[in-house]
PDB file of C-alpha atoms in Angstrom:
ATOM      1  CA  UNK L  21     111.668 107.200 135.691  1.00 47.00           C
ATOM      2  CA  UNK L  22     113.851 109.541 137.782  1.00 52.00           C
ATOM      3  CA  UNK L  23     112.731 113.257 137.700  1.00 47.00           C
ATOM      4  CA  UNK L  24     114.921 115.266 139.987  1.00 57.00           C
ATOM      5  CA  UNK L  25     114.173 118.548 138.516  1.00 71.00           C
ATOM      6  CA  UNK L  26     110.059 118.910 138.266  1.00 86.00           C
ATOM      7  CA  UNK L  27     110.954 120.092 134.624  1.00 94.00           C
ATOM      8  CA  UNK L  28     107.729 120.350 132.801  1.00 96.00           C
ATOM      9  CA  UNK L  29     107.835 119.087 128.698  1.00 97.00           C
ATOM     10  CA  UNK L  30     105.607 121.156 126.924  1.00 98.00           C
ATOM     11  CA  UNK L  31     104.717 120.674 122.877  1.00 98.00           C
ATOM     12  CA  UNK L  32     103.397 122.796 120.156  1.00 97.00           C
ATOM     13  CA  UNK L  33     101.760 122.375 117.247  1.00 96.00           C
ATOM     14  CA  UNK L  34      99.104 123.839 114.979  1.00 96.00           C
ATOM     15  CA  UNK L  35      96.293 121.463 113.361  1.00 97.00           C
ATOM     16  CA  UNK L  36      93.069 121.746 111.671  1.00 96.00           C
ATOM     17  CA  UNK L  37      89.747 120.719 111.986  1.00 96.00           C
ATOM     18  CA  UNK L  38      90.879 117.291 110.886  1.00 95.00           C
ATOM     19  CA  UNK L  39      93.480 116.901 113.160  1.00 95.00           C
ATOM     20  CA  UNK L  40      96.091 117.408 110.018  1.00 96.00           C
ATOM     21  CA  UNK L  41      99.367 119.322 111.075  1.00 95.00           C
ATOM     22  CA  UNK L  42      99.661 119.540 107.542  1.00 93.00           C
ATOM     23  CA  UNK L  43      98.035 119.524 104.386  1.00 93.00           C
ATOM     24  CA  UNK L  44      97.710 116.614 101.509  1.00 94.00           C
ATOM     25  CA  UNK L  45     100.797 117.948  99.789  1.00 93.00           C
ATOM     26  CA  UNK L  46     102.754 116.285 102.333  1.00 89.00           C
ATOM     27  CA  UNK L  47     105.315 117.837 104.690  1.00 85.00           C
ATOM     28  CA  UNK L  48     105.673 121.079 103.357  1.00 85.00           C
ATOM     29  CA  UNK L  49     101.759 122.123 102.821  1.00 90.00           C
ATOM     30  CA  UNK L  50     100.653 124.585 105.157  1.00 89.00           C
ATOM     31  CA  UNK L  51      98.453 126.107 102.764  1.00 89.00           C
ATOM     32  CA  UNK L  52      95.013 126.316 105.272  1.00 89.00           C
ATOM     33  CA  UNK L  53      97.594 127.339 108.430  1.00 91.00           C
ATOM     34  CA  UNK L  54      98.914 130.417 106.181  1.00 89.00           C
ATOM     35  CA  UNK L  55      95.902 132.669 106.973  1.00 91.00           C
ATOM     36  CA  UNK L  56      96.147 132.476 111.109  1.00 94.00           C
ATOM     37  CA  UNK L  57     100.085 131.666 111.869  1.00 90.00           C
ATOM     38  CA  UNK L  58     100.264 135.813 111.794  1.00 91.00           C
ATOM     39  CA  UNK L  59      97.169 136.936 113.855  1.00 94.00           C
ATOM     40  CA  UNK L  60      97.126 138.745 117.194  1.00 95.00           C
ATOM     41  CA  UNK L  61      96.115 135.315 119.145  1.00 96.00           C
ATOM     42  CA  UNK L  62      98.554 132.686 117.125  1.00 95.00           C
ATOM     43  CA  UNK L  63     101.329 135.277 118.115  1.00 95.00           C
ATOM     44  CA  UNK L  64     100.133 135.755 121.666  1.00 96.00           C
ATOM     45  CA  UNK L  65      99.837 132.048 121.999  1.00 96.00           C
ATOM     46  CA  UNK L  66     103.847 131.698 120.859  1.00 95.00           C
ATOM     47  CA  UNK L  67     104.919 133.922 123.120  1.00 95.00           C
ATOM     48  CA  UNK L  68     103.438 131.961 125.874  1.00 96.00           C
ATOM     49  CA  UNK L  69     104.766 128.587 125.225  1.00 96.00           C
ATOM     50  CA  UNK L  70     108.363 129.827 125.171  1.00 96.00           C
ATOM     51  CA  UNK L  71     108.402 132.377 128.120  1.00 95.00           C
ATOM     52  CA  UNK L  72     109.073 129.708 130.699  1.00 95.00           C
ATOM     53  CA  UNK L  73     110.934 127.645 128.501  1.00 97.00           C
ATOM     54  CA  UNK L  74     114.987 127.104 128.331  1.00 97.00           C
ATOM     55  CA  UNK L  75     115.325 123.994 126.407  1.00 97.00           C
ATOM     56  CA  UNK L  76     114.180 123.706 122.658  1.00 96.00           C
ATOM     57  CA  UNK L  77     113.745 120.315 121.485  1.00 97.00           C
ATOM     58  CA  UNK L  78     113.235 119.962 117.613  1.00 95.00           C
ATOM     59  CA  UNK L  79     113.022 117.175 114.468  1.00 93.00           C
ATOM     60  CA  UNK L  80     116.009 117.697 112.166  1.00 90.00           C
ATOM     61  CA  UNK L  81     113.505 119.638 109.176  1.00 88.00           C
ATOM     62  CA  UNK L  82     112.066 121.586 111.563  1.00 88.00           C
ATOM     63  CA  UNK L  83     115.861 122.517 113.106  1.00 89.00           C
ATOM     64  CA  UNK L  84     117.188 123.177 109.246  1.00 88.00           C
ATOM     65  CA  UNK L  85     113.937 125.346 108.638  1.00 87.00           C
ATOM     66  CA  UNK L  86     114.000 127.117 111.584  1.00 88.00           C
ATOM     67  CA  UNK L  87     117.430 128.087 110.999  1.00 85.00           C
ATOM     68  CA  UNK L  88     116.334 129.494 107.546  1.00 86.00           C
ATOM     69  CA  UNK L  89     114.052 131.634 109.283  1.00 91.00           C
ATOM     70  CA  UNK L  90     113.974 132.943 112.788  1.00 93.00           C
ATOM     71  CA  UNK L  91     117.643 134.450 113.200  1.00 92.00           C
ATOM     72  CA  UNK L  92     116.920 136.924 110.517  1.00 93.00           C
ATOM     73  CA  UNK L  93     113.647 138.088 112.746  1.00 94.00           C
ATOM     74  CA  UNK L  94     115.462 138.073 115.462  1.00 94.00           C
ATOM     75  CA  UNK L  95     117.629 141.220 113.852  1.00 94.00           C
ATOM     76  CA  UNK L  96     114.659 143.053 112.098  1.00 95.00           C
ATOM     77  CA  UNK L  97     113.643 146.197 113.734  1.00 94.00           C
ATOM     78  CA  UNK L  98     110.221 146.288 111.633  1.00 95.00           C
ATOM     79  CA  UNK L  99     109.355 142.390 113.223  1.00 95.00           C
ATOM     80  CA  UNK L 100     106.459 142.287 115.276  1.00 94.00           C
ATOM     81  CA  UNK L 101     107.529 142.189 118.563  1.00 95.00           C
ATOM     82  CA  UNK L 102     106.361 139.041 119.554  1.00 95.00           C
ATOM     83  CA  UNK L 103     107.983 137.293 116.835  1.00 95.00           C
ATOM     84  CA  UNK L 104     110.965 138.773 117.416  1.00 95.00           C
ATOM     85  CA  UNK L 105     110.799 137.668 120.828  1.00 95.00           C
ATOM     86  CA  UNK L 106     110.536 134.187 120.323  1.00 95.00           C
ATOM     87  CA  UNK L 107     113.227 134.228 117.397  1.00 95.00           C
ATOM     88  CA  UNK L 108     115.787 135.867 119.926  1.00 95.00           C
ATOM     89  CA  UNK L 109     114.600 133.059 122.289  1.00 96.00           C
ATOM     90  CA  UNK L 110     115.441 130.523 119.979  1.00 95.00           C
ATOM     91  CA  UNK L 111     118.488 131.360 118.834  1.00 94.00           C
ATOM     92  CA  UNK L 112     119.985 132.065 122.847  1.00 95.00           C
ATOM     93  CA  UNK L 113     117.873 129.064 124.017  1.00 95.00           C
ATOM     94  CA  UNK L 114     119.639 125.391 124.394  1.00 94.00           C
ATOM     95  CA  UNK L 115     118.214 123.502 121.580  1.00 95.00           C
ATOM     96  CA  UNK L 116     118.393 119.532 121.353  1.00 96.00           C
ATOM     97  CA  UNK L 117     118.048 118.303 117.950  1.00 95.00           C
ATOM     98  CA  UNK L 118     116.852 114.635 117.260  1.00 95.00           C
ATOM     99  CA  UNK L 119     118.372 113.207 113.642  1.00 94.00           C
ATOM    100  CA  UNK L 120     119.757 109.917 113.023  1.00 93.00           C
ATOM    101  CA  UNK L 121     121.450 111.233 109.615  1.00 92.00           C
ATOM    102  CA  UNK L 122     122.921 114.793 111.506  1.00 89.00           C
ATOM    103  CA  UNK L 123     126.341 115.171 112.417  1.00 85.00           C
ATOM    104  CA  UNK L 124     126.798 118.804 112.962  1.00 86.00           C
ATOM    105  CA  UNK L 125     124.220 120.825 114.801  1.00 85.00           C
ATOM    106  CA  UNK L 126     122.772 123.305 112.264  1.00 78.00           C
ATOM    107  CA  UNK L 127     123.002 126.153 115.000  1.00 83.00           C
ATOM    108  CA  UNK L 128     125.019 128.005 117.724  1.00 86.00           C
ATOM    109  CA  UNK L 129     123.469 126.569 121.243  1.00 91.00           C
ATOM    110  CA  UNK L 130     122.718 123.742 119.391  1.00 93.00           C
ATOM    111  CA  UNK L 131     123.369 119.823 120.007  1.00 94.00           C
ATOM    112  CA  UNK L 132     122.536 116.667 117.609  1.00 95.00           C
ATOM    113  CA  UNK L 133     121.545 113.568 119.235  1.00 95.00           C
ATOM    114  CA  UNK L 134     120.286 110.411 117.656  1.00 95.00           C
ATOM    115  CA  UNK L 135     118.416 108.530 120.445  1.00 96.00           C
ATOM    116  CA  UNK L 136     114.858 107.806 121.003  1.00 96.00           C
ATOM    117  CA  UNK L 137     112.960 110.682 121.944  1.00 96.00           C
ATOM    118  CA  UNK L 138     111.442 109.738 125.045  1.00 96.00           C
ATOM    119  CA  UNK L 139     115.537 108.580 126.600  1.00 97.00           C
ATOM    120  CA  UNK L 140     116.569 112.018 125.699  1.00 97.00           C
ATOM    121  CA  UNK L 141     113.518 113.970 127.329  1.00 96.00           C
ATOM    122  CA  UNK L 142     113.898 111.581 130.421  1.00 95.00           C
ATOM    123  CA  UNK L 143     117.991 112.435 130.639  1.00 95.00           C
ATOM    124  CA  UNK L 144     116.973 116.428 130.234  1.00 95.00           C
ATOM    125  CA  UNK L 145     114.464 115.934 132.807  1.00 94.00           C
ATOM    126  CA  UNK L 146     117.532 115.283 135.581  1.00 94.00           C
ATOM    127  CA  UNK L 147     118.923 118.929 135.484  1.00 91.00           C
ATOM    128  CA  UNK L 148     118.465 122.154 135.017  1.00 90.00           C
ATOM    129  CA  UNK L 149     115.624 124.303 134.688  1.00 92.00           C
ATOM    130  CA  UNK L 150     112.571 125.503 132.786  1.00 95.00           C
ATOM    131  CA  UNK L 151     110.505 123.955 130.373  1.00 97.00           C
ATOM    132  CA  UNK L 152     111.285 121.802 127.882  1.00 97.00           C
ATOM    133  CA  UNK L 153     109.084 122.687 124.574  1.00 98.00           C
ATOM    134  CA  UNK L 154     108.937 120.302 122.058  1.00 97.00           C
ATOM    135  CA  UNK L 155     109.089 122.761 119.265  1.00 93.00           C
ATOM    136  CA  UNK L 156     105.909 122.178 116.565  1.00 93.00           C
ATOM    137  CA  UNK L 157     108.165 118.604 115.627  1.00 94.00           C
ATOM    138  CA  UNK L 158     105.212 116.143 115.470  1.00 94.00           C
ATOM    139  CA  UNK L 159     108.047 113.151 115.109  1.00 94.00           C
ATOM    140  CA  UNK L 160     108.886 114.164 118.853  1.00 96.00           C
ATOM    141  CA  UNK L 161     105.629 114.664 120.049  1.00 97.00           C
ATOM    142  CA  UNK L 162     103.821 111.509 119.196  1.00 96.00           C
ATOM    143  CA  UNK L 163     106.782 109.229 120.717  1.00 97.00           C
ATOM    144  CA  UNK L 164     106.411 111.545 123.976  1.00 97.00           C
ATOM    145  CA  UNK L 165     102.566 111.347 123.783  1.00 97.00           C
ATOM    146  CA  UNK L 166     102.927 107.126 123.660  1.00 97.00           C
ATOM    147  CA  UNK L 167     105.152 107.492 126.323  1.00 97.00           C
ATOM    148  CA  UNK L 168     102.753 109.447 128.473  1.00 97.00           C
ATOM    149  CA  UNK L 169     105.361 112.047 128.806  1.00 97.00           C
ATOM    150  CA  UNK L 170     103.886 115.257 127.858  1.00 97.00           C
ATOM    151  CA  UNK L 171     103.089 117.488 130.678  1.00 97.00           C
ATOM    152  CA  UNK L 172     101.508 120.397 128.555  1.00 98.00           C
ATOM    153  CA  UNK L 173     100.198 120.957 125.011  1.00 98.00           C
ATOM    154  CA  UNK L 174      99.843 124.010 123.417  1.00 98.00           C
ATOM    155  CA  UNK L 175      97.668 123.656 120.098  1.00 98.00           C
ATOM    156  CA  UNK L 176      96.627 125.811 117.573  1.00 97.00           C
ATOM    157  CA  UNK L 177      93.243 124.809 116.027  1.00 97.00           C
ATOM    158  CA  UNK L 178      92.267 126.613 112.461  1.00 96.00           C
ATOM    159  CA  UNK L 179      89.263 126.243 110.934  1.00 97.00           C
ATOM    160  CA  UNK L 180      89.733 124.418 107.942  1.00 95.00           C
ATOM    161  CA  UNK L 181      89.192 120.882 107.011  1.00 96.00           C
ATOM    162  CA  UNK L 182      92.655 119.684 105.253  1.00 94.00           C
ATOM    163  CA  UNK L 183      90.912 116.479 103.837  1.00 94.00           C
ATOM    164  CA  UNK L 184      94.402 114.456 103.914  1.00 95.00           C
ATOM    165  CA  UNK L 185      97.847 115.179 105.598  1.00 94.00           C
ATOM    166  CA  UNK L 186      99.555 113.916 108.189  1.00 95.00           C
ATOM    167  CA  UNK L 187      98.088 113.222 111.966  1.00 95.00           C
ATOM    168  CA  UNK L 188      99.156 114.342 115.397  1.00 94.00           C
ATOM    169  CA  UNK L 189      96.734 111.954 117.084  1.00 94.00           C
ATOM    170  CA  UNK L 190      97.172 108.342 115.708  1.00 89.00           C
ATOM    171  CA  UNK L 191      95.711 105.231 117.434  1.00 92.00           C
ATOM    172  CA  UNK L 192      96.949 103.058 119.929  1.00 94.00           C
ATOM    173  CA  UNK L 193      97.835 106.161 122.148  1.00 95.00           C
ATOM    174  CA  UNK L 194      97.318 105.442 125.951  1.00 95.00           C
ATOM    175  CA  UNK L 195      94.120 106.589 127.539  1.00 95.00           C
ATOM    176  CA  UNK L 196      95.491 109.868 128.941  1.00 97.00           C
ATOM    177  CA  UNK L 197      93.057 113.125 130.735  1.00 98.00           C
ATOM    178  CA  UNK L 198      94.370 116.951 130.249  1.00 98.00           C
ATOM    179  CA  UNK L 199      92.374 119.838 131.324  1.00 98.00           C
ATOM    180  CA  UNK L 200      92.180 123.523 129.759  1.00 98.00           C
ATOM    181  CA  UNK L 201      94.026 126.002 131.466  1.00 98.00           C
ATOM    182  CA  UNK L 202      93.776 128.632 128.700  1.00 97.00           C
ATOM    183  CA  UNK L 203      91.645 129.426 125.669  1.00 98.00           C
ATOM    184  CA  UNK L 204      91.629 132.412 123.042  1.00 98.00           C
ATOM    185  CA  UNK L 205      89.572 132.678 119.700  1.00 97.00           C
ATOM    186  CA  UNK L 206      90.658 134.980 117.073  1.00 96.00           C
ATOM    187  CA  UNK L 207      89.012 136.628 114.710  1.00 95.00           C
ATOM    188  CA  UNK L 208      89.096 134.234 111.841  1.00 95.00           C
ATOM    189  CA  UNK L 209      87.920 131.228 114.062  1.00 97.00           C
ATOM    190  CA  UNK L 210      91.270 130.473 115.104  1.00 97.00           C
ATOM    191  CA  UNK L 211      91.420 128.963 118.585  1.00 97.00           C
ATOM    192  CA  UNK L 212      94.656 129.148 120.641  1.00 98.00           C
ATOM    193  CA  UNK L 213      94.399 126.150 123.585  1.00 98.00           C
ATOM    194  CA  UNK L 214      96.378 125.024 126.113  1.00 98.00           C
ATOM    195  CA  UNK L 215      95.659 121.296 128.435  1.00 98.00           C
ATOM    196  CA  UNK L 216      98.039 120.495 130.641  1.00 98.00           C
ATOM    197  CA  UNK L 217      98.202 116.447 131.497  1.00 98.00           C
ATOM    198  CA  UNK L 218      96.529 115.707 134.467  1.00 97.00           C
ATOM    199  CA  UNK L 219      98.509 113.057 136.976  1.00 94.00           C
TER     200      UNK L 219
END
């Protein structure tokens, strides 16, 4: 693999106690995330994982849901300012969007590519600058972590026991070691972690 640029890939993603990123309702069920996505260390722990990052790379859904969301925070006055930081982020940022059925990036700043994930992280990896954050789009981020090409993960852990939903961490990964460079705990349990991938 060439890496030219000493770009880091970072990833996001919130689970629960069960390693669910969401619920048994399928795709759309964040019921046991609604309680914590709004508290003082889930916001704190956004603003960090974008802050050194120029390159958003995101699933179609979450792309199309984003875009349903964040711009209009990005104009509200009454926004908590650390949302409304990371929704002016995304919408200036570059963002790469992975769909095989896309033709038409959804956004401004936006680009649709239909290629495996781990080619296109790779190719962004030989220029520019600035992280590249896998944006909470666990179709990205399980490809990268078979790969072995995740540098940094930045999880949310809530304290809730989904009892079915989807997994981030599915067997037949490669044996990889990370170690804890940062760790909050909010007030409902919530814990806000970041590993970074040792080498």
């Amino acid at each position: 693999m060439t890496n030219t640029t000493g770009r880091r890939v970072t990833a996001n993603l919130s689970l629960t106690l069960d390693g669910r990123y969401n619920g048994p309702g399928g795709p759309g069920d964040f019921a046991a995330f609604a309680p914590y996505v709004t508290s003082d260390v889930a916001r704190s722990h956004m603003t960090r994982m974008w802050e050194h990052a120029t390159t958003a790379l995101l699933g179609r859904i979450n792309a199309e849901g984003f875009l349903g969301y964040w711009p209009s925070v990005a104009e509200d006055d009454n926004a908590d300012p650390r949302d409304r930081g990371y929704a002016k982020w995304l919408v200036d940022t570059e963002k790469v969007v992975l769909s095989t059925t896309l033709t038409d990036a959804p956004w401004e700043r936006a680009r649709v590519v239909n290629a495996p994930a781990a080619d296109v992280v790779t190719e962004l990896k030989t220029s520019g600058e600035g992280d590249i954050l896998v944006n909470s789009s666990a179709s990205i981020i399980k490809p990268l972590l078979s790969a072995d090409l995740l540098d940094r993960l930045y999880l949310m852990i809530f304290p809730e026991i989904a009892g079915g939903g989807q997994r981030l961490f599915d067997d037949g990964l490669p044996a990889t070691k990370w170690t804890l460079t940062h760790q909050a705990t909010g007030e409902l349990g919530e814990l806000a972690m970041v590993y970074d991938r040792v080498r």
